[in-house]
């Protein structure tokens, strides 16, 4: 046989051995560890089915005095949660001693995915204060006369099921928290009788999310009949307003940010994080809840004609200052008055003071609003 023929025979033998080797390698991979040649179980057969993730859960801090049938409320909330594949909500009732602070802390301890307030503006303020800085979303449910924060953020205020659905599925909006300190240099302030940690009175520092004020507006809120509010809503403030609208003016000095103090006469001072008040009136047309600024107005009309001028400026949403209505914008302010005045935050009377400090905490509260479920831009 020639040399060329032997070369081709060698190549053929090498090919045969290569094919046999590959075959043996592949079959050995499928054989069991005991060499029996039985096929090894598929890799996926060693995995157990993963448990489905737990359903999300919401807590609802509810003021039971706002409802005649709390079980019906519970059923509406549970149905809305079931429709979105959430677990049954945790309902935490407020009390006269604790208007929402402790209940919200308990909800956070339970590691819920959402905390809602279902009550008046005072319940919203208490729950919101505890949620500031936590990043836990805040749901606004209609249960009071004003529902002012919900109105300013255009969340449903006339349908509990719709509002709960927005809380469960809406987008996150990060709004500012405003803080008010009463008599900040006075270290002798003591709790009023019966005012505990969960009370809305007897403390020195309060969060608010819509508006705070002193003078006339606080006097109106303080003297408005609660039963009348239940029957006729925000219109209950009207008779109280007529009783106080010509009350004596007082001297007020306001220092905005690092600016020079300005002194003037006033009937009331309003500090706003949002602009809309009861009746859909835009008292502060330039106010935005997430602009990192507070809007301050000082009202000082001296008679009926001056009040008419103020009303016209409010109705036309004029943002210009005038002798009877001055406006300013700031991140913080100190307000001093010549005699103690009643003070309110989001409709709650918190006491009297001669000196106030207000400041803004930008984008510190996460609120669920209408829209797709996605966080707003950072």
Tab-separated table of C-alpha atoms in Angstrom:
chain	number	residue	atom	x	y	z
A	1	UNK	CA	0.000	0.000	0.000
A	2	UNK	CA	1.396	3.346	-0.926
A	3	UNK	CA	2.281	6.048	1.634
A	4	UNK	CA	-0.696	8.124	0.557
A	5	UNK	CA	-3.109	5.251	1.149
A	6	UNK	CA	-1.745	4.653	4.666
A	7	UNK	CA	-2.198	8.369	5.380
A	8	UNK	CA	-5.901	8.212	4.502
A	9	UNK	CA	-6.361	5.067	6.596
A	10	UNK	CA	-4.839	6.882	9.599
A	11	UNK	CA	-7.107	9.876	9.126
A	12	UNK	CA	-10.159	7.592	8.957
A	13	UNK	CA	-9.220	5.789	12.182
A	14	UNK	CA	-8.694	9.141	13.943
A	15	UNK	CA	-12.128	10.347	12.864
A	16	UNK	CA	-13.766	7.138	14.145
A	17	UNK	CA	-12.085	7.467	17.539
A	18	UNK	CA	-13.088	11.158	17.746
A	19	UNK	CA	-16.744	10.400	17.046
A	20	UNK	CA	-16.803	7.562	19.603
A	21	UNK	CA	-15.163	9.815	22.220
A	22	UNK	CA	-17.694	12.580	21.757
A	23	UNK	CA	-20.531	10.056	22.001
A	24	UNK	CA	-19.196	8.600	25.258
A	25	UNK	CA	-18.718	12.100	26.728
A	26	UNK	CA	-22.261	13.140	25.974
A	27	UNK	CA	-23.813	9.940	27.341
A	28	UNK	CA	-21.743	10.171	30.531
A	29	UNK	CA	-23.214	13.606	31.263
A	30	UNK	CA	-26.702	12.144	31.183
A	31	UNK	CA	-25.780	9.135	33.308
A	32	UNK	CA	-26.404	8.987	37.069
A	33	UNK	CA	-23.598	9.541	39.597
A	34	UNK	CA	-23.575	5.762	40.231
A	35	UNK	CA	-22.580	5.045	36.657
A	36	UNK	CA	-25.730	3.094	36.004
A	37	UNK	CA	-26.347	4.923	32.801
A	38	UNK	CA	-29.778	6.057	33.885
A	39	UNK	CA	-30.700	9.568	32.779
A	40	UNK	CA	-30.064	12.266	35.397
A	41	UNK	CA	-33.220	14.169	36.429
A	42	UNK	CA	-33.690	17.502	34.721
A	43	UNK	CA	-32.147	20.436	36.630
A	44	UNK	CA	-35.523	22.083	37.133
A	45	UNK	CA	-36.833	19.012	38.959
A	46	UNK	CA	-34.630	19.835	41.963
A	47	UNK	CA	-36.386	23.214	42.463
A	48	UNK	CA	-39.493	23.571	44.546
A	49	UNK	CA	-42.176	25.971	43.417
A	50	UNK	CA	-41.539	29.410	45.024
A	51	UNK	CA	-44.203	30.714	47.386
A	52	UNK	CA	-46.244	33.545	45.878
A	53	UNK	CA	-45.293	36.991	47.259
A	54	UNK	CA	-47.498	38.221	50.139
A	55	UNK	CA	-50.272	40.605	49.195
A	56	UNK	CA	-49.797	44.244	50.040
A	57	UNK	CA	-51.729	45.741	52.945
A	58	UNK	CA	-52.992	49.203	53.790
A	59	UNK	CA	-53.749	50.693	57.197
A	60	UNK	CA	-56.634	53.153	57.557
A	61	UNK	CA	-56.626	55.539	60.523
A	62	UNK	CA	-60.312	56.356	60.933
A	63	UNK	CA	-62.189	58.819	63.124
A	64	UNK	CA	-65.262	56.768	64.100
A	65	UNK	CA	-67.261	59.852	65.119
A	66	UNK	CA	-67.508	60.863	61.459
A	67	UNK	CA	-69.584	57.821	60.466
A	68	UNK	CA	-72.928	56.328	61.476
A	69	UNK	CA	-72.055	52.830	60.241
A	70	UNK	CA	-68.380	51.928	60.563
A	71	UNK	CA	-68.976	48.354	59.394
A	72	UNK	CA	-70.274	49.650	56.083
A	73	UNK	CA	-67.134	51.750	55.768
A	74	UNK	CA	-65.023	48.695	56.508
A	75	UNK	CA	-66.843	46.718	53.794
A	76	UNK	CA	-66.297	49.447	51.170
A	77	UNK	CA	-62.588	49.605	51.951
A	78	UNK	CA	-62.192	45.826	51.929
A	79	UNK	CA	-63.944	45.535	48.568
A	80	UNK	CA	-61.683	48.182	47.032
A	81	UNK	CA	-58.606	46.375	48.345
A	82	UNK	CA	-59.773	42.979	47.076
A	83	UNK	CA	-60.371	44.456	43.624
A	84	UNK	CA	-56.705	45.482	43.480
A	85	UNK	CA	-55.457	42.178	44.965
A	86	UNK	CA	-54.491	43.790	48.281
A	87	UNK	CA	-55.071	42.185	51.660
A	88	UNK	CA	-57.942	43.321	53.886
A	89	UNK	CA	-57.041	46.733	55.346
A	90	UNK	CA	-56.039	47.286	58.957
A	91	UNK	CA	-58.497	49.755	60.540
A	92	UNK	CA	-57.191	51.784	63.474
A	93	UNK	CA	-59.712	54.009	65.251
A	94	UNK	CA	-58.791	57.384	66.696
A	95	UNK	CA	-59.878	58.431	70.179
A	96	UNK	CA	-60.398	61.678	72.051
A	97	UNK	CA	-56.993	61.123	73.664
A	98	UNK	CA	-55.154	60.220	70.463
A	99	UNK	CA	-56.330	61.799	67.219
A	100	UNK	CA	-54.117	59.740	64.929
A	101	UNK	CA	-50.480	59.966	65.990
A	102	UNK	CA	-50.223	56.691	67.914
A	103	UNK	CA	-52.371	54.818	65.401
A	104	UNK	CA	-50.054	55.863	62.584
A	105	UNK	CA	-46.996	54.757	64.529
A	106	UNK	CA	-48.634	51.377	65.059
A	107	UNK	CA	-49.359	51.116	61.323
A	108	UNK	CA	-45.692	51.778	60.578
A	109	UNK	CA	-44.679	49.115	63.080
A	110	UNK	CA	-46.919	46.680	61.200
A	111	UNK	CA	-44.851	47.378	58.044
A	112	UNK	CA	-47.899	48.226	55.943
A	113	UNK	CA	-47.427	49.431	52.371
A	114	UNK	CA	-49.796	52.392	52.630
A	115	UNK	CA	-51.348	54.489	55.413
A	116	UNK	CA	-54.647	56.293	54.828
A	117	UNK	CA	-56.460	58.930	56.866
A	118	UNK	CA	-60.244	58.708	57.025
A	119	UNK	CA	-61.664	61.559	59.042
A	120	UNK	CA	-61.561	65.329	59.171
A	121	UNK	CA	-58.668	67.648	58.390
A	122	UNK	CA	-57.355	67.084	61.919
A	123	UNK	CA	-57.010	63.353	61.294
A	124	UNK	CA	-55.231	64.040	58.001
A	125	UNK	CA	-52.823	66.397	59.730
A	126	UNK	CA	-52.020	63.970	62.572
A	127	UNK	CA	-51.416	61.009	60.246
A	128	UNK	CA	-49.423	63.137	57.819
A	129	UNK	CA	-47.210	64.481	60.585
A	130	UNK	CA	-46.183	60.952	61.586
A	131	UNK	CA	-45.541	59.986	57.950
A	132	UNK	CA	-43.244	62.942	57.211
A	133	UNK	CA	-39.849	61.648	56.174
A	134	UNK	CA	-40.812	57.949	56.238
A	135	UNK	CA	-41.392	57.532	52.500
A	136	UNK	CA	-44.526	55.464	53.204
A	137	UNK	CA	-47.324	56.591	50.825
A	138	UNK	CA	-50.227	58.548	52.319
A	139	UNK	CA	-53.778	57.975	51.099
A	140	UNK	CA	-56.439	60.678	51.513
A	141	UNK	CA	-59.970	59.393	52.104
A	142	UNK	CA	-63.004	61.704	52.414
A	143	UNK	CA	-64.477	61.815	55.888
A	144	UNK	CA	-64.675	65.428	57.040
A	145	UNK	CA	-66.223	68.767	56.190
A	146	UNK	CA	-63.270	70.345	54.451
A	147	UNK	CA	-61.045	67.591	53.049
A	148	UNK	CA	-58.789	70.492	52.140
A	149	UNK	CA	-55.586	68.637	51.334
A	150	UNK	CA	-57.490	66.215	49.092
A	151	UNK	CA	-59.211	69.109	47.312
A	152	UNK	CA	-55.924	70.903	46.735
A	153	UNK	CA	-54.373	67.720	45.322
A	154	UNK	CA	-57.537	66.906	43.311
A	155	UNK	CA	-58.148	63.565	45.015
A	156	UNK	CA	-61.813	62.359	45.044
A	157	UNK	CA	-63.736	63.792	48.010
A	158	UNK	CA	-67.269	62.518	47.313
A	159	UNK	CA	-66.745	58.775	46.813
A	160	UNK	CA	-64.932	56.611	49.375
A	161	UNK	CA	-64.414	53.672	46.998
A	162	UNK	CA	-62.863	55.903	44.300
A	163	UNK	CA	-60.627	57.615	46.830
A	164	UNK	CA	-59.434	54.254	48.164
A	165	UNK	CA	-58.686	53.069	44.630
A	166	UNK	CA	-56.588	56.186	44.044
A	167	UNK	CA	-54.731	55.487	47.293
A	168	UNK	CA	-54.002	51.920	46.170
A	169	UNK	CA	-53.146	52.538	42.524
A	170	UNK	CA	-52.337	56.240	42.119
A	171	UNK	CA	-48.970	57.833	41.544
A	172	UNK	CA	-46.785	59.235	44.329
A	173	UNK	CA	-46.478	62.987	44.697
A	174	UNK	CA	-43.920	64.382	47.118
A	175	UNK	CA	-45.284	67.496	48.811
A	176	UNK	CA	-43.814	69.912	51.334
A	177	UNK	CA	-44.456	69.728	55.058
A	178	UNK	CA	-44.782	73.025	56.909
A	179	UNK	CA	-43.908	73.261	60.592
A	180	UNK	CA	-45.110	75.793	63.146
A	181	UNK	CA	-43.525	76.347	66.546
A	182	UNK	CA	-45.426	78.313	69.187
A	183	UNK	CA	-43.387	80.761	71.273
A	184	UNK	CA	-40.110	79.128	70.203
A	185	UNK	CA	-37.975	80.830	72.879
A	186	UNK	CA	-40.390	80.023	75.703
A	187	UNK	CA	-39.154	76.865	77.433
A	188	UNK	CA	-41.796	77.043	80.180
A	189	UNK	CA	-44.737	75.887	78.050
A	190	UNK	CA	-46.508	72.990	79.747
A	191	UNK	CA	-49.058	70.488	78.480
A	192	UNK	CA	-52.627	71.488	79.063
A	193	UNK	CA	-54.718	69.279	81.324
A	194	UNK	CA	-55.589	66.085	79.488
A	195	UNK	CA	-53.250	66.846	76.578
A	196	UNK	CA	-51.127	63.766	75.976
A	197	UNK	CA	-48.728	62.659	73.281
A	198	UNK	CA	-51.549	61.939	70.872
A	199	UNK	CA	-53.457	65.144	71.571
A	200	UNK	CA	-53.692	68.021	69.117
A	201	UNK	CA	-53.216	70.562	71.919
A	202	UNK	CA	-50.556	71.236	74.495
A	203	UNK	CA	-47.531	70.779	72.214
A	204	UNK	CA	-45.186	73.380	70.803
A	205	UNK	CA	-44.381	72.151	67.282
A	206	UNK	CA	-46.982	71.139	64.719
A	207	UNK	CA	-46.948	70.061	61.096
A	208	UNK	CA	-49.480	71.413	58.635
A	209	UNK	CA	-50.015	70.760	54.951
A	210	UNK	CA	-52.644	73.268	53.832
A	211	UNK	CA	-52.761	76.476	55.920
A	212	UNK	CA	-52.117	77.876	59.365
A	213	UNK	CA	-53.095	81.232	60.734
A	214	UNK	CA	-53.743	83.492	63.662
A	215	UNK	CA	-56.274	86.171	64.472
A	216	UNK	CA	-59.588	86.278	62.662
A	217	UNK	CA	-59.463	82.932	60.853
A	218	UNK	CA	-58.539	81.079	64.056
A	219	UNK	CA	-61.346	82.846	65.927
A	220	UNK	CA	-63.843	81.820	63.239
A	221	UNK	CA	-62.783	78.184	63.380
A	222	UNK	CA	-62.778	78.169	67.155
A	223	UNK	CA	-66.353	79.434	67.416
A	224	UNK	CA	-67.929	77.404	64.582
A	225	UNK	CA	-70.490	74.902	65.821
A	226	UNK	CA	-69.432	71.308	65.122
A	227	UNK	CA	-73.004	70.038	64.823
A	228	UNK	CA	-73.772	72.769	62.296
A	229	UNK	CA	-70.692	71.705	60.301
A	230	UNK	CA	-72.043	68.162	60.150
A	231	UNK	CA	-75.390	69.388	58.835
A	232	UNK	CA	-74.428	72.054	56.312
A	233	UNK	CA	-70.705	71.589	55.734
A	234	UNK	CA	-68.308	74.479	55.153
A	235	UNK	CA	-71.186	76.997	55.097
A	236	UNK	CA	-71.217	76.680	58.897
A	237	UNK	CA	-68.232	79.033	58.969
A	238	UNK	CA	-70.305	81.909	57.557
A	239	UNK	CA	-72.278	82.903	60.688
A	240	UNK	CA	-69.117	82.649	62.756
A	241	UNK	CA	-67.345	84.884	60.250
A	242	UNK	CA	-70.009	87.566	60.547
A	243	UNK	CA	-69.579	87.572	64.315
A	244	UNK	CA	-65.841	88.220	64.108
A	245	UNK	CA	-65.150	90.057	60.862
A	246	UNK	CA	-64.794	93.504	62.497
A	247	UNK	CA	-62.824	92.367	65.526
A	248	UNK	CA	-59.996	94.655	66.651
A	249	UNK	CA	-56.854	94.766	64.613
A	250	UNK	CA	-53.497	93.952	66.175
A	251	UNK	CA	-49.886	94.834	65.426
A	252	UNK	CA	-47.837	92.129	63.718
A	253	UNK	CA	-44.149	92.013	62.817
A	254	UNK	CA	-43.074	89.490	60.177
A	255	UNK	CA	-39.491	88.521	59.352
A	256	UNK	CA	-39.325	86.486	56.135
A	257	UNK	CA	-36.183	84.398	55.629
A	258	UNK	CA	-33.224	86.720	56.213
A	259	UNK	CA	-35.142	89.880	55.330
A	260	UNK	CA	-35.734	92.889	57.526
A	261	UNK	CA	-38.758	92.744	59.857
A	262	UNK	CA	-41.925	94.459	58.609
A	263	UNK	CA	-44.558	95.749	61.025
A	264	UNK	CA	-48.202	96.495	60.191
A	265	UNK	CA	-51.724	96.313	61.556
A	266	UNK	CA	-53.715	93.172	60.825
A	267	UNK	CA	-56.920	91.298	61.479
A	268	UNK	CA	-55.408	87.965	60.537
A	269	UNK	CA	-52.271	86.339	59.165
A	270	UNK	CA	-52.423	83.203	57.028
A	271	UNK	CA	-49.450	80.992	56.144
A	272	UNK	CA	-50.151	78.565	53.314
A	273	UNK	CA	-48.568	75.501	51.764
A	274	UNK	CA	-51.637	75.096	49.513
A	275	UNK	CA	-53.896	77.841	48.216
A	276	UNK	CA	-57.487	76.566	48.185
A	277	UNK	CA	-59.805	76.949	51.186
A	278	UNK	CA	-63.407	75.948	51.875
A	279	UNK	CA	-65.880	76.804	49.150
A	280	UNK	CA	-63.233	76.296	46.454
A	281	UNK	CA	-61.791	79.786	46.995
A	282	UNK	CA	-58.148	80.277	45.982
A	283	UNK	CA	-56.954	82.453	48.835
A	284	UNK	CA	-53.310	81.944	47.822
A	285	UNK	CA	-53.335	81.635	44.004
A	286	UNK	CA	-49.548	81.219	43.706
A	287	UNK	CA	-49.192	78.553	46.383
A	288	UNK	CA	-47.902	75.162	45.254
A	289	UNK	CA	-47.651	72.234	47.681
A	290	UNK	CA	-44.268	71.126	46.353
A	291	UNK	CA	-42.383	74.343	45.572
A	292	UNK	CA	-40.402	74.487	48.831
A	293	UNK	CA	-41.973	77.837	49.723
A	294	UNK	CA	-44.637	79.222	52.037
A	295	UNK	CA	-47.132	81.884	50.957
A	296	UNK	CA	-48.025	84.441	53.631
A	297	UNK	CA	-50.844	86.977	53.537
A	298	UNK	CA	-51.763	89.685	55.998
A	299	UNK	CA	-55.364	90.937	55.928
A	300	UNK	CA	-56.011	94.336	57.483
A	301	UNK	CA	-59.269	95.840	56.114
A	302	UNK	CA	-60.663	98.669	58.267
A	303	UNK	CA	-64.318	98.679	57.216
A	304	UNK	CA	-67.015	97.282	54.958
A	305	UNK	CA	-65.631	98.903	51.821
A	306	UNK	CA	-62.138	97.606	52.507
A	307	UNK	CA	-63.527	94.112	53.076
A	308	UNK	CA	-65.299	94.335	49.733
A	309	UNK	CA	-61.989	95.216	48.089
A	310	UNK	CA	-60.291	92.237	49.736
A	311	UNK	CA	-63.077	89.944	48.556
A	312	UNK	CA	-62.728	91.241	45.004
A	313	UNK	CA	-58.987	90.607	45.013
A	314	UNK	CA	-59.490	87.059	46.281
A	315	UNK	CA	-62.230	86.262	43.758
A	316	UNK	CA	-60.155	87.593	40.856
A	317	UNK	CA	-57.099	85.725	42.181
A	318	UNK	CA	-55.009	88.864	42.219
A	319	UNK	CA	-51.482	88.185	43.487
A	320	UNK	CA	-50.606	91.854	44.090
A	321	UNK	CA	-50.264	93.438	47.502
A	322	UNK	CA	-52.450	96.297	48.701
A	323	UNK	CA	-52.920	98.183	51.993
A	324	UNK	CA	-55.677	95.790	53.068
A	325	UNK	CA	-54.050	92.588	51.745
A	326	UNK	CA	-50.311	92.105	51.544
A	327	UNK	CA	-48.554	89.006	50.239
A	328	UNK	CA	-45.080	87.551	50.649
A	329	UNK	CA	-43.264	84.305	49.848
A	330	UNK	CA	-40.579	82.642	51.946
A	331	UNK	CA	-39.062	79.355	53.108
A	332	UNK	CA	-39.393	80.380	56.746
A	333	UNK	CA	-40.756	83.251	58.795
A	334	UNK	CA	-40.993	84.562	62.331
A	335	UNK	CA	-44.266	86.235	63.284
A	336	UNK	CA	-44.713	88.375	66.399
A	337	UNK	CA	-47.917	90.063	67.617
A	338	UNK	CA	-48.438	92.661	70.300
A	339	UNK	CA	-51.028	90.563	72.148
A	340	UNK	CA	-51.669	86.837	72.271
A	341	UNK	CA	-53.773	85.505	69.399
A	342	UNK	CA	-55.543	82.210	68.769
A	343	UNK	CA	-53.602	79.980	66.356
A	344	UNK	CA	-54.872	77.267	64.007
A	345	UNK	CA	-53.133	74.670	61.838
A	346	UNK	CA	-55.225	72.992	59.118
A	347	UNK	CA	-58.365	73.961	61.016
A	348	UNK	CA	-57.254	72.741	64.457
A	349	UNK	CA	-57.026	75.342	67.225
A	350	UNK	CA	-53.731	74.646	68.968
A	351	UNK	CA	-53.703	77.465	71.504
A	352	UNK	CA	-52.597	81.082	71.775
A	353	UNK	CA	-49.209	82.637	71.174
A	354	UNK	CA	-47.401	85.946	70.795
A	355	UNK	CA	-44.600	84.585	68.653
A	356	UNK	CA	-44.549	81.929	65.929
A	357	UNK	CA	-41.846	80.334	63.851
A	358	UNK	CA	-42.858	78.657	60.574
A	359	UNK	CA	-40.584	76.772	58.193
A	360	UNK	CA	-40.858	74.434	55.251
A	361	UNK	CA	-39.514	70.892	54.857
A	362	UNK	CA	-39.435	70.370	51.086
A	363	UNK	CA	-41.027	67.278	49.507
A	364	UNK	CA	-41.095	65.412	52.827
A	365	UNK	CA	-44.498	63.701	52.525
A	366	UNK	CA	-45.420	61.140	49.857
A	367	UNK	CA	-49.112	61.391	48.912
A	368	UNK	CA	-51.039	59.169	46.508
A	369	UNK	CA	-52.834	61.212	43.859
A	370	UNK	CA	-54.651	60.517	40.588
A	371	UNK	CA	-52.559	59.001	37.828
A	372	UNK	CA	-50.581	55.895	36.991
A	373	UNK	CA	-48.702	54.139	39.742
A	374	UNK	CA	-45.237	55.533	39.265
A	375	UNK	CA	-43.183	57.858	41.396
A	376	UNK	CA	-42.975	61.443	40.235
A	377	UNK	CA	-39.664	62.818	39.102
A	378	UNK	CA	-37.103	63.213	41.834
